[in-house]
XYZ file of C-alpha atoms in Angstrom:
292
model
C 23.173 28.974 -5.853
C 23.590 32.063 -3.655
C 26.260 30.396 -1.521
C 28.542 29.929 -4.544
C 29.071 33.650 -5.200
C 32.776 34.545 -5.143
C 34.440 36.236 -2.143
C 34.188 40.003 -1.949
C 37.512 40.826 -3.560
C 39.287 42.406 -0.606
C 42.543 42.002 -2.510
C 41.213 44.112 -5.365
C 40.249 46.770 -2.850
C 43.929 46.975 -1.929
C 44.631 47.583 -5.626
C 42.550 50.727 -5.747
C 38.893 49.701 -5.983
C 36.550 51.505 -3.670
C 32.974 52.666 -3.088
C 31.633 56.146 -2.478
C 28.370 58.036 -2.767
C 28.089 59.828 -6.101
C 27.753 63.598 -6.315
C 26.701 66.056 -8.976
C 30.099 65.883 -10.651
C 29.506 62.185 -11.347
C 26.272 62.739 -13.276
C 27.711 62.392 -16.784
C 29.647 59.257 -15.861
C 26.557 57.653 -14.312
C 24.412 58.523 -17.317
C 26.984 57.073 -19.714
C 27.187 53.907 -17.637
C 23.407 53.491 -17.519
C 23.052 54.108 -21.260
C 25.082 50.962 -21.921
C 21.714 49.201 -21.443
C 18.882 51.720 -21.581
C 16.185 49.078 -21.077
C 17.689 47.425 -18.000
C 18.644 50.798 -16.485
C 15.486 52.773 -17.236
C 14.877 53.341 -13.499
C 18.083 55.315 -12.915
C 17.915 57.020 -16.320
C 14.408 58.267 -15.498
C 15.724 59.609 -12.201
C 18.557 61.433 -13.990
C 16.168 62.917 -16.543
C 13.847 64.229 -13.831
C 16.479 65.569 -11.425
C 19.482 66.201 -13.661
C 21.945 64.992 -11.045
C 23.515 61.910 -9.473
C 23.725 63.693 -6.122
C 21.741 62.428 -3.104
C 18.083 63.411 -3.002
C 16.400 65.544 -0.367
C 14.666 62.373 0.803
C 17.954 60.654 1.592
C 18.338 58.366 -1.420
C 21.777 58.165 -3.000
C 23.801 56.267 -5.583
C 26.830 54.197 -4.618
C 29.601 54.036 -7.214
C 32.346 51.446 -7.448
C 35.548 53.032 -8.742
C 38.918 51.929 -10.024
C 40.789 55.153 -9.441
C 38.663 57.779 -11.192
C 36.835 55.283 -13.427
C 33.253 54.418 -12.531
C 32.928 50.630 -12.943
C 29.375 50.154 -11.672
C 26.752 51.766 -9.492
C 23.691 51.090 -7.368
C 20.720 53.247 -6.430
C 20.051 53.101 -2.681
C 16.691 54.519 -1.685
C 13.684 52.544 -0.523
C 15.114 49.832 -2.792
C 18.526 48.840 -4.104
C 18.791 48.969 -7.906
C 22.150 48.006 -9.468
C 23.391 49.858 -12.565
C 25.825 47.959 -14.814
C 27.303 46.434 -11.663
C 29.277 43.233 -12.252
C 28.307 40.455 -9.799
C 31.890 40.270 -8.549
C 31.649 43.894 -7.394
C 28.338 43.480 -5.599
C 29.948 42.895 -2.212
C 31.389 46.404 -2.168
C 27.922 47.890 -2.556
C 26.278 45.473 -0.117
C 28.826 46.369 2.555
C 28.338 50.102 1.980
C 24.540 49.801 1.988
C 24.627 47.745 5.189
C 26.813 50.320 6.927
C 24.204 53.059 6.394
C 21.856 51.252 8.777
C 18.929 51.703 6.384
C 16.308 49.071 5.735
C 15.547 48.296 2.102
C 12.220 47.006 0.833
C 13.748 45.136 -2.099
C 16.623 44.635 -4.491
C 15.705 44.453 -8.170
C 17.527 44.489 -11.477
C 19.721 42.147 -13.557
C 19.471 38.724 -11.984
C 23.116 37.744 -11.447
C 23.963 41.008 -9.724
C 20.811 41.059 -7.597
C 21.525 37.535 -6.369
C 25.142 38.442 -5.639
C 24.010 41.472 -3.639
C 21.586 39.336 -1.691
C 24.216 36.681 -1.027
C 26.306 39.271 0.796
C 23.237 40.809 2.475
C 22.316 37.373 3.764
C 25.788 37.010 5.279
C 25.243 40.376 6.975
C 21.985 39.187 8.535
C 19.401 40.598 6.127
C 17.034 37.729 5.342
C 14.583 37.915 2.457
C 10.856 37.433 2.638
C 10.962 36.095 -0.933
C 13.499 35.675 -3.745
C 12.220 35.795 -7.320
C 15.310 34.674 -9.151
C 14.005 34.454 -12.726
C 12.010 37.365 -14.151
C 12.255 37.714 -17.938
C 12.913 41.325 -18.986
C 10.828 42.011 -22.083
C 10.642 44.865 -24.545
C 8.904 45.875 -27.737
C 10.088 48.505 -30.184
C 7.318 50.087 -32.175
C 3.654 49.202 -32.248
C 1.931 46.038 -30.963
C 1.398 42.940 -33.071
C -2.356 42.856 -32.388
C -5.220 45.311 -32.202
C -5.474 47.549 -29.159
C -8.493 47.950 -26.901
C -9.694 51.543 -27.472
C -11.201 51.804 -23.987
C -7.844 52.219 -22.261
C -6.860 55.824 -21.603
C -4.758 57.969 -19.307
C -6.122 58.199 -15.782
C -7.282 61.484 -14.264
C -7.397 62.777 -10.715
C -11.185 62.783 -10.966
C -10.950 58.986 -10.846
C -8.343 58.798 -8.064
C -10.744 57.208 -5.560
C -11.401 54.387 -8.041
C -7.826 53.927 -9.235
C -6.246 53.802 -5.753
C -8.124 50.673 -4.555
C -7.274 48.877 -7.809
C -3.588 49.759 -7.367
C -3.672 48.549 -3.757
C -5.347 45.289 -4.797
C -2.655 44.680 -7.421
C 0.112 45.435 -4.906
C -1.290 43.061 -2.277
C -1.820 40.329 -4.865
C 1.763 40.730 -6.104
C 3.742 41.014 -2.857
C 1.415 39.473 -0.280
C 0.679 42.429 1.995
C -1.196 45.732 1.818
C 0.640 48.880 0.697
C -1.337 50.675 3.415
C 0.479 48.967 6.277
C 1.755 51.736 8.496
C -0.515 54.295 6.866
C -2.110 55.190 3.559
C -0.434 58.536 2.860
C 2.806 57.432 1.181
C 1.236 54.979 -1.263
C -1.624 57.367 -2.024
C 0.873 60.105 -2.926
C 2.714 57.677 -5.195
C -0.472 56.764 -7.096
C -1.580 60.405 -7.311
C 1.844 61.375 -8.648
C 1.636 58.796 -11.424
C -1.798 60.063 -12.419
C -0.646 63.692 -12.502
C 2.387 62.755 -14.620
C 0.174 61.005 -17.157
C 1.709 57.651 -16.257
C -1.510 55.957 -15.118
C -3.389 53.925 -17.744
C -6.895 52.723 -16.919
C -10.257 51.589 -18.239
C -13.166 52.469 -15.957
C -16.591 51.341 -17.165
C -19.834 53.321 -17.041
C -20.598 51.931 -13.585
C -17.313 53.247 -12.203
C -15.584 49.846 -12.010
C -11.903 49.588 -12.866
C -11.645 46.902 -15.545
C -7.914 47.103 -16.293
C -5.057 49.310 -15.196
C -1.293 49.659 -15.517
C 1.320 52.295 -14.781
C 4.441 53.571 -16.483
C 6.722 53.199 -13.483
C 9.791 54.642 -15.194
C 9.839 56.887 -18.253
C 12.706 58.273 -20.338
C 12.840 59.711 -23.836
C 13.985 56.288 -25.079
C 12.234 53.665 -22.918
C 9.202 53.254 -20.695
C 8.853 50.482 -18.126
C 5.327 49.185 -17.490
C 4.426 48.137 -13.950
C 1.317 47.298 -11.970
C -0.559 45.447 -14.704
C -3.936 44.378 -13.267
C -7.131 42.956 -14.692
C -10.294 42.964 -12.593
C -10.514 39.401 -11.167
C -14.148 39.070 -12.247
C -13.113 39.465 -15.895
C -10.013 37.289 -16.023
C -9.799 34.287 -18.323
C -11.728 35.916 -21.159
C -8.745 36.752 -23.373
C -9.068 40.519 -22.943
C -5.631 41.212 -21.448
C -3.769 41.147 -24.764
C -5.888 43.924 -26.258
C -5.361 46.060 -23.179
C -1.602 45.441 -23.249
C -1.529 46.425 -26.920
C -3.204 49.662 -25.857
C -0.576 50.103 -23.123
C 2.117 49.883 -25.792
C 0.392 52.449 -27.988
C -0.106 54.914 -25.125
C 3.425 54.444 -23.809
C 4.792 55.260 -27.262
C 3.620 58.851 -26.741
C 6.604 59.052 -24.359
C 9.249 56.751 -25.887
C 9.672 54.304 -28.798
C 10.532 51.280 -26.633
C 8.167 49.729 -24.068
C 9.537 47.316 -21.484
C 8.466 45.291 -18.456
C 9.589 42.319 -16.393
C 7.463 39.378 -15.328
C 7.774 36.394 -13.011
C 8.881 33.310 -14.924
C 6.091 31.201 -13.411
C 3.360 33.562 -14.662
C 2.831 31.617 -17.851
C -0.478 33.274 -18.749
C 0.981 36.770 -18.572
C 4.064 35.712 -20.508
C 1.879 34.258 -23.258
C -0.094 37.508 -23.394
C 3.025 39.628 -23.697
C 4.408 37.375 -26.417
C 1.157 37.691 -28.345
C 1.404 41.480 -28.169
C 4.941 41.342 -29.547
C 7.231 41.613 -26.519
C 10.558 39.774 -26.725
C 12.957 38.809 -23.954
C 16.061 41.001 -23.777
C 17.409 40.009 -20.368
C 16.611 38.469 -17.003
C 15.820 40.341 -13.812
C 15.501 39.135 -10.237
C 13.743 40.665 -7.240
C 14.519 40.105 -3.569
C 11.727 41.188 -1.208
C 12.532 41.930 2.431
């Protein structure tokens, strides 16, 4: 499938298409582009809400824009990961070439499936081989409250529970991607988890014995949409039908930030998909993730 992606449109480049890093003056254009699909583009919209600018960050992340003259046709976040924004698959080669030329290593590409696979097709030609390609990840959302009752034990995490929440987050990460988030050191991942807790984006149930029963995070938050990530049930309690009630509680808590709750899930995770459907989530698109 990846080998059938069209050539990288060098002829169109001669007709005025080009790529450049966006600056502050491009902020309104990027926001308008991303708002064409606020659910699919919640990652970049959350970034724009928090920083107020499309300009490169102090940490070195930037946004590539594909232009026809002065018109922004599509974009792609380039930080630790590549995240396309309303980028047509036929334009993906422009971004892949630009990202490759920076010399940076990217942990993943994620977003709308056709564009992610087109980006990876070009990356593969440039010598960047994936550890894993997850080509079919239903993008789900729910507007309003859940269809079933919520578990009242779920609440926002606090820094007092950081030492309990961090191991649960690390266990979820290793289970999901196949390696520990602490490889190369614990500091970066620990700061990420602590930041989510401080922002009120960590959702957790810790029982009286101090055991994490269930947890999830709001990985991206805007005034319109939240995106749930890191859903994890304690392995000792799986298979008892409790996940749906916790996910209903996730929806209720996320609605304190925005009216629409979203997430994406691997197509082969039939149990999780059934749970989300029971809660009231509906598919609104298809994502893909390439892990390097």
